[in-house]
Amino acid sequence: TVRFIWCVSRLRGFPVSGVISLSRKDLSRTLAERAKATPRPASLAGMLAVVAGIAKTTLIFGRLYCSVLCPLGLFQDAVSHFGKKNRFRFSKGKTALRLGVLIVFAGSILLGIPAIYGLLEPYSAFGRIAALCVPAWRAGTGAAMDMAGQGGFASPVWIKGLAAGLSALITLAVIGVLAWKGGRTWCNTLCPVGTALGFLSAFSLLKPRIDAEACVKCGLCARQCKSSCINAAPLHIDPSRCVSFFNCFPSCRKKPI
């Protein structure tokens, strides 16, 4: 089971969510804009089924969604790859900040304030970032569809308005810097979806543990952890912040995890 999860996590989300997100007709449409449309019962049922499926998966495998399906996670991994190697260290979880962001996010949904939850929701954040460079993608895919005789996209996609453009640039800068310096810092501090799944992951069936007898306390696993959730001193892994990369598995020859 561990080998299967590790292999799946290597996908890093691109084949599934990356292509789906980049092939949408309008990436500049955020959750805030989509919220204006009246949802159909079938759409609501489908959304609830997806949420239930993600919750069940998290209760079994931990935050596999964050490492495999989230496109914003893919972006952070790509940026983090260019940072200094072995730079990660254990840091205490910022529980108060995570809870605060989650409460604000949930409250903005209940009160109908899309300007707030649209900024925090990960797919909207990824959409804003992708919309900065999507014209080239759309031109290529449109040309390919034209050559195939299927017809390209109806219109080019770009950031709509100065405010939306600034929002996209700020999102790119903040998440990019956090990923370059600390890996998945955004996921474990400011992402409300990551916080919600983290609470479920704390009770997951297959959360990682450290074998005290096999561990030599070398700290190699902690230096490979993008979530900074491995504390080599008391031999503890914070399951609420573990994003199921499993980079820690091959880092130590003793195989204590």
mmCIF file with all atom_site columns, C-alpha atoms in Angstrom, residues 176-256:
data_model
loop_
_atom_site.group_PDB
_atom_site.id
_atom_site.type_symbol
_atom_site.label_atom_id
_atom_site.label_alt_id
_atom_site.label_comp_id
_atom_site.label_asym_id
_atom_site.label_entity_id
_atom_site.label_seq_id
_atom_site.pdbx_PDB_ins_code
_atom_site.Cartn_x
_atom_site.Cartn_y
_atom_site.Cartn_z
_atom_site.occupancy
_atom_site.B_iso_or_equiv
_atom_site.pdbx_formal_charge
_atom_site.auth_seq_id
_atom_site.auth_comp_id
_atom_site.auth_asym_id
_atom_site.auth_atom_id
_atom_site.pdbx_PDB_model_num
ATOM 1  C CA . GLY A 1 176 ? 5.910  31.637 -5.341 1.00 0.00 ? 176 GLY A CA 1
ATOM 2  C CA . VAL A 1 177 ? 8.153  33.121 -2.651 1.00 0.00 ? 177 VAL A CA 1
ATOM 3  C CA . LEU A 1 178 ? 6.650  30.913 0.056  1.00 0.00 ? 178 LEU A CA 1
ATOM 4  C CA . ALA A 1 179 ? 7.185  27.810 -2.098 1.00 0.00 ? 179 ALA A CA 1
ATOM 5  C CA . TRP A 1 180 ? 10.735 28.774 -3.040 1.00 0.00 ? 180 TRP A CA 1
ATOM 6  C CA . LYS A 1 181 ? 11.716 29.329 0.574  1.00 0.00 ? 181 LYS A CA 1
ATOM 7  C CA . GLY A 1 182 ? 9.594  26.816 2.475  1.00 0.00 ? 182 GLY A CA 1
ATOM 8  C CA . GLY A 1 183 ? 7.976  24.289 0.137  1.00 0.00 ? 183 GLY A CA 1
ATOM 9  C CA . ARG A 1 184 ? 4.330  23.862 1.079  1.00 0.00 ? 184 ARG A CA 1
ATOM 10 C CA . THR A 1 185 ? 4.099  26.793 3.507  1.00 0.00 ? 185 THR A CA 1
ATOM 11 C CA . TRP A 1 186 ? 0.958  28.100 1.801  1.00 0.00 ? 186 TRP A CA 1
ATOM 12 C CA . CYS A 1 187 ? -0.755 24.720 2.088  1.00 0.00 ? 187 CYS A CA 1
ATOM 13 C CA . ASN A 1 188 ? -0.110 24.469 5.816  1.00 0.00 ? 188 ASN A CA 1
ATOM 14 C CA . THR A 1 189 ? -0.804 28.049 6.840  1.00 0.00 ? 189 THR A CA 1
ATOM 15 C CA . LEU A 1 190 ? -3.134 29.954 4.494  1.00 0.00 ? 190 LEU A CA 1
ATOM 16 C CA . CYS A 1 191 ? -4.977 27.355 2.427  1.00 0.00 ? 191 CYS A CA 1
ATOM 17 C CA . PRO A 1 192 ? -8.420 26.705 3.963  1.00 0.00 ? 192 PRO A CA 1
ATOM 18 C CA . VAL A 1 193 ? -8.831 23.462 2.037  1.00 0.00 ? 193 VAL A CA 1
ATOM 19 C CA . GLY A 1 194 ? -5.475 22.231 3.348  1.00 0.00 ? 194 GLY A CA 1
ATOM 20 C CA . THR A 1 195 ? -6.534 23.103 6.894  1.00 0.00 ? 195 THR A CA 1
ATOM 21 C CA . ALA A 1 196 ? -9.863 21.273 6.574  1.00 0.00 ? 196 ALA A CA 1
ATOM 22 C CA . LEU A 1 197 ? -8.215 18.196 5.079  1.00 0.00 ? 197 LEU A CA 1
ATOM 23 C CA . GLY A 1 198 ? -5.504 18.434 7.719  1.00 0.00 ? 198 GLY A CA 1
ATOM 24 C CA . PHE A 1 199 ? -8.059 17.943 10.471 1.00 0.00 ? 199 PHE A CA 1
ATOM 25 C CA . LEU A 1 200 ? -9.315 14.798 8.730  1.00 0.00 ? 200 LEU A CA 1
ATOM 26 C CA . SER A 1 201 ? -5.775 13.630 8.029  1.00 0.00 ? 201 SER A CA 1
ATOM 27 C CA . ALA A 1 202 ? -5.014 13.656 11.745 1.00 0.00 ? 202 ALA A CA 1
ATOM 28 C CA . PHE A 1 203 ? -7.351 10.641 12.003 1.00 0.00 ? 203 PHE A CA 1
ATOM 29 C CA . SER A 1 204 ? -6.243 8.919  8.788  1.00 0.00 ? 204 SER A CA 1
ATOM 30 C CA . LEU A 1 205 ? -5.734 5.172  8.817  1.00 0.00 ? 205 LEU A CA 1
ATOM 31 C CA . LEU A 1 206 ? -2.369 5.181  7.030  1.00 0.00 ? 206 LEU A CA 1
ATOM 32 C CA . LYS A 1 207 ? -0.670 8.223  8.518  1.00 0.00 ? 207 LYS A CA 1
ATOM 33 C CA . PRO A 1 208 ? 3.143  7.914  8.669  1.00 0.00 ? 208 PRO A CA 1
ATOM 34 C CA . ARG A 1 209 ? 4.916  7.009  11.893 1.00 0.00 ? 209 ARG A CA 1
ATOM 35 C CA . ILE A 1 210 ? 8.553  6.757  12.988 1.00 0.00 ? 210 ILE A CA 1
ATOM 36 C CA . ASP A 1 211 ? 9.950  3.491  14.322 1.00 0.00 ? 211 ASP A CA 1
ATOM 37 C CA . ALA A 1 212 ? 11.914 4.531  17.408 1.00 0.00 ? 212 ALA A CA 1
ATOM 38 C CA . GLU A 1 213 ? 14.116 1.431  17.319 1.00 0.00 ? 213 GLU A CA 1
ATOM 39 C CA . ALA A 1 214 ? 15.166 1.924  13.691 1.00 0.00 ? 214 ALA A CA 1
ATOM 40 C CA . CYS A 1 215 ? 15.597 5.712  13.814 1.00 0.00 ? 215 CYS A CA 1
ATOM 41 C CA . VAL A 1 216 ? 19.143 7.021  14.369 1.00 0.00 ? 216 VAL A CA 1
ATOM 42 C CA . LYS A 1 217 ? 17.970 10.664 14.670 1.00 0.00 ? 217 LYS A CA 1
ATOM 43 C CA . CYS A 1 218 ? 20.069 11.815 11.721 1.00 0.00 ? 218 CYS A CA 1
ATOM 44 C CA . GLY A 1 219 ? 17.413 14.345 10.650 1.00 0.00 ? 219 GLY A CA 1
ATOM 45 C CA . LEU A 1 220 ? 17.636 13.486 6.940  1.00 0.00 ? 220 LEU A CA 1
ATOM 46 C CA . CYS A 1 221 ? 13.897 12.901 6.712  1.00 0.00 ? 221 CYS A CA 1
ATOM 47 C CA . ALA A 1 222 ? 13.125 16.336 8.206  1.00 0.00 ? 222 ALA A CA 1
ATOM 48 C CA . ARG A 1 223 ? 15.411 18.047 5.678  1.00 0.00 ? 223 ARG A CA 1
ATOM 49 C CA . GLN A 1 224 ? 13.476 16.427 2.837  1.00 0.00 ? 224 GLN A CA 1
ATOM 50 C CA . CYS A 1 225 ? 10.014 17.258 4.172  1.00 0.00 ? 225 CYS A CA 1
ATOM 51 C CA . LYS A 1 226 ? 8.393  20.127 2.239  1.00 0.00 ? 226 LYS A CA 1
ATOM 52 C CA . SER A 1 227 ? 5.691  20.344 4.876  1.00 0.00 ? 227 SER A CA 1
ATOM 53 C CA . SER A 1 228 ? 8.233  20.827 7.698  1.00 0.00 ? 228 SER A CA 1
ATOM 54 C CA . CYS A 1 229 ? 6.161  18.471 9.817  1.00 0.00 ? 229 CYS A CA 1
ATOM 55 C CA . ILE A 1 230 ? 8.791  15.908 10.913 1.00 0.00 ? 230 ILE A CA 1
ATOM 56 C CA . ASN A 1 231 ? 10.242 16.493 14.368 1.00 0.00 ? 231 ASN A CA 1
ATOM 57 C CA . ALA A 1 232 ? 13.253 14.195 14.673 1.00 0.00 ? 232 ALA A CA 1
ATOM 58 C CA . ALA A 1 233 ? 13.784 14.967 18.368 1.00 0.00 ? 233 ALA A CA 1
ATOM 59 C CA . PRO A 1 234 ? 10.631 13.381 19.847 1.00 0.00 ? 234 PRO A CA 1
ATOM 60 C CA . LEU A 1 235 ? 10.216 11.226 16.699 1.00 0.00 ? 235 LEU A CA 1
ATOM 61 C CA . HIS A 1 236 ? 6.880  12.689 15.720 1.00 0.00 ? 236 HIS A CA 1
ATOM 62 C CA . ILE A 1 237 ? 5.226  13.461 12.392 1.00 0.00 ? 237 ILE A CA 1
ATOM 63 C CA . ASP A 1 238 ? 2.360  15.941 12.417 1.00 0.00 ? 238 ASP A CA 1
ATOM 64 C CA . PRO A 1 239 ? -0.298 14.109 10.355 1.00 0.00 ? 239 PRO A CA 1
ATOM 65 C CA . SER A 1 240 ? -2.416 17.239 9.929  1.00 0.00 ? 240 SER A CA 1
ATOM 66 C CA . ARG A 1 241 ? 0.401  18.903 7.966  1.00 0.00 ? 241 ARG A CA 1
ATOM 67 C CA . CYS A 1 242 ? 1.832  15.873 6.171  1.00 0.00 ? 242 CYS A CA 1
ATOM 68 C CA . VAL A 1 243 ? 0.979  16.286 2.471  1.00 0.00 ? 243 VAL A CA 1
ATOM 69 C CA . SER A 1 244 ? 1.902  12.705 1.490  1.00 0.00 ? 244 SER A CA 1
ATOM 70 C CA . PHE A 1 245 ? 4.991  13.398 -0.618 1.00 0.00 ? 245 PHE A CA 1
ATOM 71 C CA . PHE A 1 246 ? 6.874  10.487 0.934  1.00 0.00 ? 246 PHE A CA 1
ATOM 72 C CA . ASN A 1 247 ? 10.198 12.155 0.139  1.00 0.00 ? 247 ASN A CA 1
ATOM 73 C CA . CYS A 1 248 ? 11.150 11.126 3.656  1.00 0.00 ? 248 CYS A CA 1
ATOM 74 C CA . PHE A 1 249 ? 10.925 7.403  2.825  1.00 0.00 ? 249 PHE A CA 1
ATOM 75 C CA . PRO A 1 250 ? 14.037 7.063  0.638  1.00 0.00 ? 250 PRO A CA 1
ATOM 76 C CA . SER A 1 251 ? 16.018 9.737  2.497  1.00 0.00 ? 251 SER A CA 1
ATOM 77 C CA . CYS A 1 252 ? 17.274 7.376  5.225  1.00 0.00 ? 252 CYS A CA 1
ATOM 78 C CA . ARG A 1 253 ? 18.711 3.906  4.652  1.00 0.00 ? 253 ARG A CA 1
ATOM 79 C CA . LYS A 1 254 ? 17.479 2.716  8.032  1.00 0.00 ? 254 LYS A CA 1
ATOM 80 C CA . LYS A 1 255 ? 13.869 2.997  6.811  1.00 0.00 ? 255 LYS A CA 1
ATOM 81 C CA . PRO A 1 256 ? 12.436 4.127  10.154 1.00 0.00 ? 256 PRO A CA 1
#
